Coordinates of N, CA and C in Angstrom, one line a residue:
X1 N 91.5 144.1 120.1 CA 92.0 144.1 121.8 C 91.0 145.0 122.5
X2 N 90.9 144.7 123.8 CA 90.3 145.5 124.8 C 91.0 146.3 125.3
X3 N 90.8 147.5 125.6 CA 91.5 148.6 126.2 C 90.5 148.8 127.6
X4 N 91.3 149.0 128.6 CA 90.9 149.4 129.8 C 89.6 150.4 129.8
X5 N 89.8 151.5 128.7 CA 88.7 152.6 128.6 C 87.5 151.9 128.0
X6 N 87.5 150.7 127.7 CA 86.7 149.7 127.1 C 85.7 149.0 128.2
X7 N 86.4 148.8 129.1 CA 85.4 148.1 130.3 C 85.5 148.9 131.7
X8 N 84.5 148.4 132.5 CA 84.6 149.2 134.0 C 84.8 148.2 135.1
X9 N 85.3 148.1 136.2 CA 85.3 147.0 137.1 C 83.8 146.8 137.9
X10 N 83.7 145.3 137.7 CA 82.4 145.3 138.6 C 82.7 144.1 139.6
X11 N 83.8 143.9 139.8 CA 83.9 142.7 141.0 C 85.1 142.0 140.9
X12 N 85.4 140.9 141.6 CA 86.5 140.1 141.7 C 86.1 138.5 141.9
X13 N 86.6 137.7 141.2 CA 86.4 136.2 141.2 C 86.8 135.8 142.9
X14 N 86.1 135.1 143.7 CA 86.5 134.6 144.7 C 86.6 133.1 144.6
X15 N 86.2 132.1 145.6 CA 86.4 131.1 145.5 C 85.9 130.1 144.6
X16 N 86.3 128.8 144.1 CA 85.5 128.1 143.0 C 84.5 127.5 144.2
X17 N 83.2 127.2 143.2 CA 82.1 126.6 143.8 C 81.6 124.8 143.2
X18 N 81.7 124.2 143.7 CA 81.8 122.5 143.0 C 82.8 122.5 142.4
X19 N 82.4 121.2 141.6 CA 83.8 120.6 140.9 C 83.4 120.7 139.1
X20 N 82.7 121.5 139.0 CA 82.7 121.7 137.3 C 83.0 122.9 137.0
X21 N 83.7 123.8 137.8 CA 84.2 125.2 137.2 C 83.5 126.2 137.6
X22 N 82.4 126.0 138.0 CA 81.8 127.3 138.7 C 82.7 128.1 139.8
X23 N 82.4 129.5 139.7 CA 83.2 130.1 140.5 C 82.4 131.4 141.2
X24 N 82.3 131.8 142.1 CA 81.6 132.9 143.0 C 82.4 134.2 142.6
X25 N 81.8 135.4 142.2 CA 82.2 136.4 142.0 C 81.5 137.4 142.9
X26 N 82.3 137.8 143.5 CA 82.0 139.1 144.5 C 81.8 140.6 143.6
X27 N 80.7 141.0 143.5 CA 80.2 141.8 142.5 C 79.8 143.3 143.5
X28 N 80.3 144.6 142.7 CA 79.8 146.0 143.6 C 79.4 146.4 142.9
X29 N 78.4 146.1 141.7 CA 77.6 147.0 140.6 C 76.5 146.1 140.1
X30 N 75.1 146.5 140.2 CA 74.1 145.9 139.8 C 74.0 146.1 138.3
X31 N 74.9 145.5 137.5 CA 74.8 145.6 135.9 C 73.9 144.2 135.7
X32 N 73.9 143.3 136.5 CA 73.2 142.0 136.0 C 71.7 142.3 136.2
X33 N 70.9 143.3 136.7 CA 69.8 143.7 137.0 C 69.5 144.6 135.8
X34 N 70.3 145.2 135.2 CA 70.2 146.5 134.5 C 70.6 146.0 132.7
X35 N 71.4 145.3 132.5 CA 71.7 144.8 131.2 C 72.1 143.5 131.0
X36 N 71.6 143.1 129.8 CA 72.0 141.7 129.3 C 73.0 141.5 128.5
X37 N 73.9 140.6 128.7 CA 75.2 140.5 128.2 C 75.7 138.7 127.7
X38 N 76.5 138.6 126.9 CA 76.8 137.2 126.8 C 78.3 136.9 127.4
X39 N 78.7 137.9 127.8 CA 80.6 137.6 128.5 C 80.7 138.9 129.3
X40 N 81.9 138.5 130.0 CA 82.3 139.4 130.9 C 83.5 139.3 130.5
X41 N 84.5 140.4 131.0 CA 86.0 140.5 130.5 C 86.9 140.1 131.9
X42 N 88.0 139.5 132.1 CA 88.6 139.2 133.2 C 90.5 140.0 132.6
X43 N 90.6 140.4 133.5 CA 92.2 140.8 133.6 C 93.2 139.6 133.9
X44 N 93.9 139.4 132.8 CA 94.7 138.0 133.2 C 96.0 138.3 132.5
X45 N 97.0 138.5 133.3 CA 98.4 139.0 133.2 C 98.1 140.2 132.3
X46 N 97.3 141.0 133.0 CA 97.4 142.6 132.3 C 97.0 142.9 131.2
X47 N 96.3 141.4 130.6 CA 95.5 141.5 129.2 C 94.0 141.4 129.6
X48 N 93.2 142.3 128.9 CA 91.7 141.9 129.1 C 91.2 141.1 128.1
X49 N 90.6 139.8 128.8 CA 90.2 138.7 127.9 C 88.6 138.6 128.3
X50 N 87.8 138.1 127.1 CA 86.5 138.0 127.2 C 86.0 136.5 127.6
X51 N 85.1 136.4 128.7 CA 85.0 134.9 129.0 C 83.5 135.0 128.7
X52 N 82.8 134.1 127.8 CA 81.5 134.1 127.6 C 80.8 133.2 128.9
X53 N 79.6 133.4 129.2 CA 78.9 132.9 129.9 C 77.8 131.9 129.8
X54 N 78.1 130.7 130.4 CA 77.3 130.0 130.3 C 75.9 129.8 130.9
X55 N 76.0 130.0 132.1 CA 75.2 130.4 133.3 C 75.5 131.0 134.3
X56 N 74.8 131.8 135.2 CA 75.0 132.5 136.4 C 73.7 132.5 137.4
X57 N 73.7 132.5 138.6 CA 72.7 132.8 139.2 C 73.1 133.6 140.6
X58 N 72.2 134.2 141.4 CA 72.9 135.1 142.5 C 72.6 134.0 143.7
X59 N 73.8 134.3 144.4 CA 73.6 133.6 145.7 C 73.4 134.4 146.8
X60 N 73.6 135.9 146.4 CA 73.3 137.0 147.4 C 73.4 138.4 146.6
X61 N 73.1 139.3 146.9 CA 73.2 141.0 146.7 C 74.3 140.9 145.9
X62 N 75.5 140.5 146.4 CA 76.9 140.5 146.5 C 77.5 139.7 145.8
X63 N 77.2 138.2 145.5 CA 77.8 137.4 145.2 C 76.8 136.4 144.0
X64 N 77.5 136.5 143.0 CA 77.0 135.8 141.9 C 77.7 134.5 141.5
X65 N 77.0 133.4 141.4 CA 77.6 132.2 141.0 C 77.6 131.9 139.5
X66 N 79.1 131.8 138.7 CA 79.1 132.1 137.3 C 79.9 130.6 136.7
X67 N 79.3 130.4 135.9 CA 79.9 129.1 135.0 C 80.2 130.0 133.6
X68 N 81.3 129.6 133.3 CA 82.0 130.5 132.2 C 82.2 129.3 131.2
X69 N 81.8 129.3 129.5 CA 82.1 128.5 129.0 C 83.7 127.9 128.6
X70 N 84.1 126.7 128.7 CA 85.2 126.3 129.2 C 86.1 126.3 130.0
X71 N 85.5 126.5 131.0 CA 86.0 126.2 132.3 C 85.3 125.3 133.1
X72 N 85.7 124.2 132.7 CA 85.0 122.8 133.2 C 85.5 122.1 134.3
X73 N 86.6 122.4 134.8 CA 87.0 121.7 136.1 C 87.2 122.7 137.3
X74 N 87.3 122.3 138.2 CA 87.7 122.9 139.5 C 89.2 123.6 139.4
X75 N 90.1 122.8 139.0 CA 91.3 123.4 138.8 C 91.5 124.6 137.7
X76 N 90.8 124.5 136.6 CA 90.9 125.4 135.8 C 90.3 126.9 136.5
X77 N 89.0 126.4 137.2 CA 88.6 127.5 137.7 C 89.3 127.9 139.0
X78 N 89.9 127.3 139.7 CA 90.9 127.9 140.8 C 92.0 128.8 140.3
X79 N 92.1 128.4 139.0 CA 93.4 129.5 138.3 C 92.9 130.9 138.2
X80 N 91.3 130.9 138.1 CA 91.1 132.2 137.9 C 90.6 132.9 139.5
X81 N 90.9 132.4 140.3 CA 90.4 133.3 141.7 C 91.3 134.3 141.9
X82 N 90.8 135.4 142.2 CA 91.4 136.7 143.0 C 91.3 137.3 141.4
X83 N 90.9 136.7 140.3 CA 91.1 137.8 139.1 C 90.0 138.9 139.1
X84 N 90.3 140.2 138.8 CA 89.2 141.3 138.5 C 88.3 141.1 137.4
X85 N 87.1 141.0 137.8 CA 85.9 141.2 136.6 C 85.5 142.3 136.3
X86 N 85.3 142.4 134.5 CA 85.1 144.0 134.1 C 83.8 143.6 132.9
X87 N 83.1 144.8 133.1 CA 82.0 144.7 132.3 C 82.1 145.7 130.8
X88 N 82.0 145.3 129.8 CA 81.9 146.1 128.6 C 81.0 147.3 128.5
X89 N 81.9 148.4 128.4 CA 81.1 149.9 128.4 C 80.2 149.8 127.5
X90 N 80.4 149.7 126.7 CA 79.4 150.0 124.9 C 78.0 149.2 125.6
X91 N 77.9 148.1 126.4 CA 76.9 147.1 126.4 C 75.7 148.2 127.7
X92 N 76.7 148.8 128.8 CA 76.1 149.2 129.7 C 75.9 150.7 129.5
X93 N 76.2 151.5 128.4 CA 75.9 152.7 128.0 C 75.2 152.6 126.8
X94 N 74.4 151.5 126.4 CA 73.6 151.8 125.2 C 72.4 152.7 125.6
X95 N 71.6 152.9 124.2 CA 70.6 154.1 124.1 C 69.7 153.7 125.1
X96 N 69.2 152.6 125.2 CA 68.2 152.0 125.8 C 68.4 152.3 127.5
X97 N 69.5 152.0 127.7 CA 70.2 152.1 129.1 C 70.2 153.7 129.8
X98 N 69.4 154.1 130.8 CA 69.5 155.1 131.2 C 69.8 155.1 132.4
X99 N 70.0 154.1 133.4 CA 70.7 154.1 134.6 C 72.3 154.2 134.4
X100 N 72.8 154.8 135.4 CA 74.3 154.7 135.3 C 74.6 154.4 136.8
X101 N 75.6 153.1 136.6 CA 76.2 152.8 138.0 C 77.4 153.6 138.3
X102 N 77.7 153.8 139.6 CA 79.1 154.7 140.1 C 80.2 153.8 139.6
X103 N 80.4 152.4 139.6 CA 81.6 151.8 138.9 C 82.0 152.4 137.4
X104 N 80.8 152.8 136.5 CA 81.1 153.4 135.2 C 81.8 154.3 135.5
X105 N 81.7 155.3 136.6 CA 82.7 156.7 136.4 C 83.7 156.6 136.6
X106 N 84.3 155.2 137.3 CA 85.9 155.3 137.4 C 86.6 155.5 136.0
X107 N 87.6 156.4 136.5 CA 88.1 156.7 135.3 C 87.9 157.8 134.3
X108 N 86.8 158.6 134.8 CA 86.3 159.9 134.2 C 87.1 160.9 135.1
X109 N 87.2 161.6 134.3 CA 87.7 163.3 134.8 C 86.6 164.1 135.5
X110 N 86.8 164.6 136.6 CA 86.1 165.4 137.3 C 86.6 166.9 137.3
X111 N 85.7 167.8 136.4 CA 85.4 168.9 136.2 C 84.8 170.2 137.0
X112 N 85.5 171.1 137.9 CA 84.9 171.9 138.9 C 84.1 173.0 137.8
X113 N 82.8 172.9 137.9 CA 82.1 174.0 136.7 C 82.1 175.7 137.6
X114 N 83.0 175.5 138.6 CA 83.0 177.0 139.2 C 84.4 177.6 138.6
X115 N 85.2 176.9 137.9 CA 86.3 177.2 137.4 C 86.5 176.5 135.9
X116 N 86.1 175.6 135.4 CA 86.4 174.9 134.3 C 87.6 174.2 134.6
X117 N 87.8 173.6 135.7 CA 89.3 173.4 135.6 C 89.2 171.9 136.2
X118 N 89.9 171.1 135.8 CA 90.0 169.9 136.2 C 90.3 169.2 137.3
X119 N 89.6 168.3 138.2 CA 90.3 168.4 139.7 C 91.2 167.1 139.7
X120 N 90.7 166.0 138.8 CA 91.6 165.0 138.8 C 90.8 163.5 138.4
X121 N 91.3 162.5 138.2 CA 90.4 161.8 137.7 C 89.9 160.5 138.9
X122 N 88.8 160.1 138.6 CA 88.2 158.9 139.4 C 88.9 157.8 139.7
X123 N 89.6 157.4 140.6 CA 89.9 156.0 140.6 C 89.6 155.0 141.4
X124 N 88.7 155.5 142.1 CA 88.0 154.4 142.8 C 86.7 155.0 143.6
X125 N 85.4 154.3 143.9 CA 84.4 154.9 144.6 C 84.3 154.2 146.0
X126 N 84.3 155.0 146.9 CA 84.3 154.5 148.4 C 83.0 154.7 148.9
X127 N 82.3 153.6 149.0 CA 80.9 153.5 149.2 C 80.8 153.0 150.5
X128 N 81.8 152.7 151.3 CA 81.9 152.0 152.8 C 81.2 152.6 153.8
X129 N 80.8 153.9 153.6 CA 80.1 154.9 154.4 C 79.1 155.6 154.0
X130 N 78.4 156.0 154.7 CA 76.7 156.7 154.5 C 77.1 157.5 153.4
X131 N 78.3 158.3 153.3 CA 78.5 159.2 152.0 C 79.4 158.6 151.3
X132 N 79.0 158.5 149.7 CA 79.7 157.5 149.1 C 80.9 158.9 148.4
X133 N 82.2 158.6 148.0 CA 83.1 159.5 147.8 C 83.6 159.2 146.3
X134 N 84.0 160.3 145.5 CA 85.1 159.8 144.5 C 86.1 159.8 144.9
X135 N 87.1 158.9 144.8 CA 88.6 158.8 145.3 C 89.5 159.2 144.0
X136 N 89.9 160.4 144.1 CA 90.5 160.8 142.8 C 92.2 160.7 142.9
X137 N 92.9 160.5 141.7 CA 94.0 159.8 141.6 C 95.0 160.7 142.2
X138 N 94.9 161.8 142.4 CA 95.6 162.7 143.3 C 95.4 162.7 144.9
X139 N 94.5 161.8 145.2 CA 94.3 161.7 146.6 C 93.2 162.5 147.1
X140 N 92.6 163.5 146.5 CA 91.3 164.5 146.9 C 90.5 163.6 146.8
X141 N 89.3 163.5 147.8 CA 88.1 163.0 148.0 C 86.8 163.9 147.5
X142 N 85.9 163.6 146.9 CA 84.7 164.4 146.6 C 83.6 163.5 146.8
X143 N 82.5 164.3 147.6 CA 81.2 163.6 148.0 C 80.6 163.2 146.6
X144 N 80.2 162.1 146.3 CA 79.6 161.8 145.0 C 77.7 161.7 145.1
X145 N 77.6 163.4 145.2 CA 76.0 163.4 145.6 C 75.4 163.9 144.0
X146 N 74.3 163.5 143.8 CA 73.6 164.0 142.5 C 73.3 165.4 142.5
X147 N 73.3 166.1 144.2 CA 72.9 167.4 143.8 C 74.3 168.2 143.1
X148 N 75.3 167.7 143.5 CA 76.7 168.5 143.0 C 77.2 168.4 141.7
X149 N 76.6 167.1 140.9 CA 76.6 166.8 139.6 C 76.0 167.5 138.6
X150 N 76.3 168.7 137.4 CA 75.5 169.0 136.5 C 75.8 168.6 135.2
X151 N 76.6 167.7 134.9 CA 76.5 166.9 133.6 C 77.5 165.9 133.7
X152 N 77.1 164.5 132.9 CA 77.9 163.4 132.9 C 78.1 163.5 131.2
X153 N 79.4 163.7 130.5 CA 79.6 163.3 129.2 C 80.4 162.0 129.2
X154 N 79.3 161.2 128.4 CA 79.7 159.9 128.6 C 80.9 159.6 127.5
X155 N 80.7 160.2 126.4 CA 81.4 160.5 125.3 C 83.0 160.8 125.6
X156 N 83.1 162.1 126.3 CA 84.2 162.6 126.6 C 85.0 162.0 128.0
X157 N 84.1 161.1 128.9 CA 84.4 160.8 129.8 C 84.8 161.9 131.0
X158 N 83.8 162.8 131.4 CA 83.8 163.8 132.2 C 82.6 164.0 133.0
X159 N 82.9 164.3 134.1 CA 81.6 164.5 135.3 C 81.8 165.8 135.5
X160 N 81.0 166.9 135.4 CA 81.1 168.1 135.4 C 80.2 168.2 136.7
X161 N 81.0 168.7 138.0 CA 80.2 169.0 139.2 C 80.8 170.7 139.7
X162 N 79.5 171.2 140.4 CA 79.6 172.6 140.8 C 80.1 172.5 142.8
X163 N 81.5 172.2 142.4 CA 82.0 171.9 143.9 C 81.7 173.2 144.9
X164 N 81.5 173.0 146.3 CA 81.6 174.3 147.1 C 82.5 174.8 147.3
X165 N 82.9 176.2 147.5 CA 83.8 176.6 147.7 C 84.6 176.3 148.8
X166 N 86.0 176.1 148.5 CA 86.8 175.5 149.9 C 86.9 173.9 150.0
X167 N 86.0 173.4 149.3 CA 86.3 172.1 149.4 C 87.6 171.3 149.0
X168 N 87.9 171.9 148.0 CA 89.5 171.3 147.4 C 90.6 172.2 148.3
X169 N 90.3 172.7 149.3 CA 91.3 173.0 150.3 C 91.5 172.3 151.6
X170 N 90.4 171.6 151.6 CA 90.6 170.4 152.6 C 92.0 169.6 153.0

């Protein structure tokens, strides 16, 4: 069984494309440029289900046209529209893979190095402005800058940051 901590969200299925089951996926992660995989994971009725890829191609930087094995009709593809798409963490975090995407940080705890206390868990990444922010589960926004990150522990799912004094008081 696939658990939520085993995957991270990379996008959402948009409209169908054509009549043979092809779908457009709006992606917000560059995982296709970094890692090869045979399958993606979709959340269907709260359950994570692997879908094997037959083929895919880029329509733009944010849209991938995807054909899944066993999704052969427009009707079947239409049933999947609006579904969240996830990528397996173990593939993205392989030893050869040194790049880390922001989407992989979702679900990690943020720990302030100044006092060693957990600030919260990353619930979302807001990259809609020039300054990317970690949106924490407690409503706190933390700038997601490399110079504040002191360590990322993939195994423990912790991001250690040296937060400026007073940031958490805002």
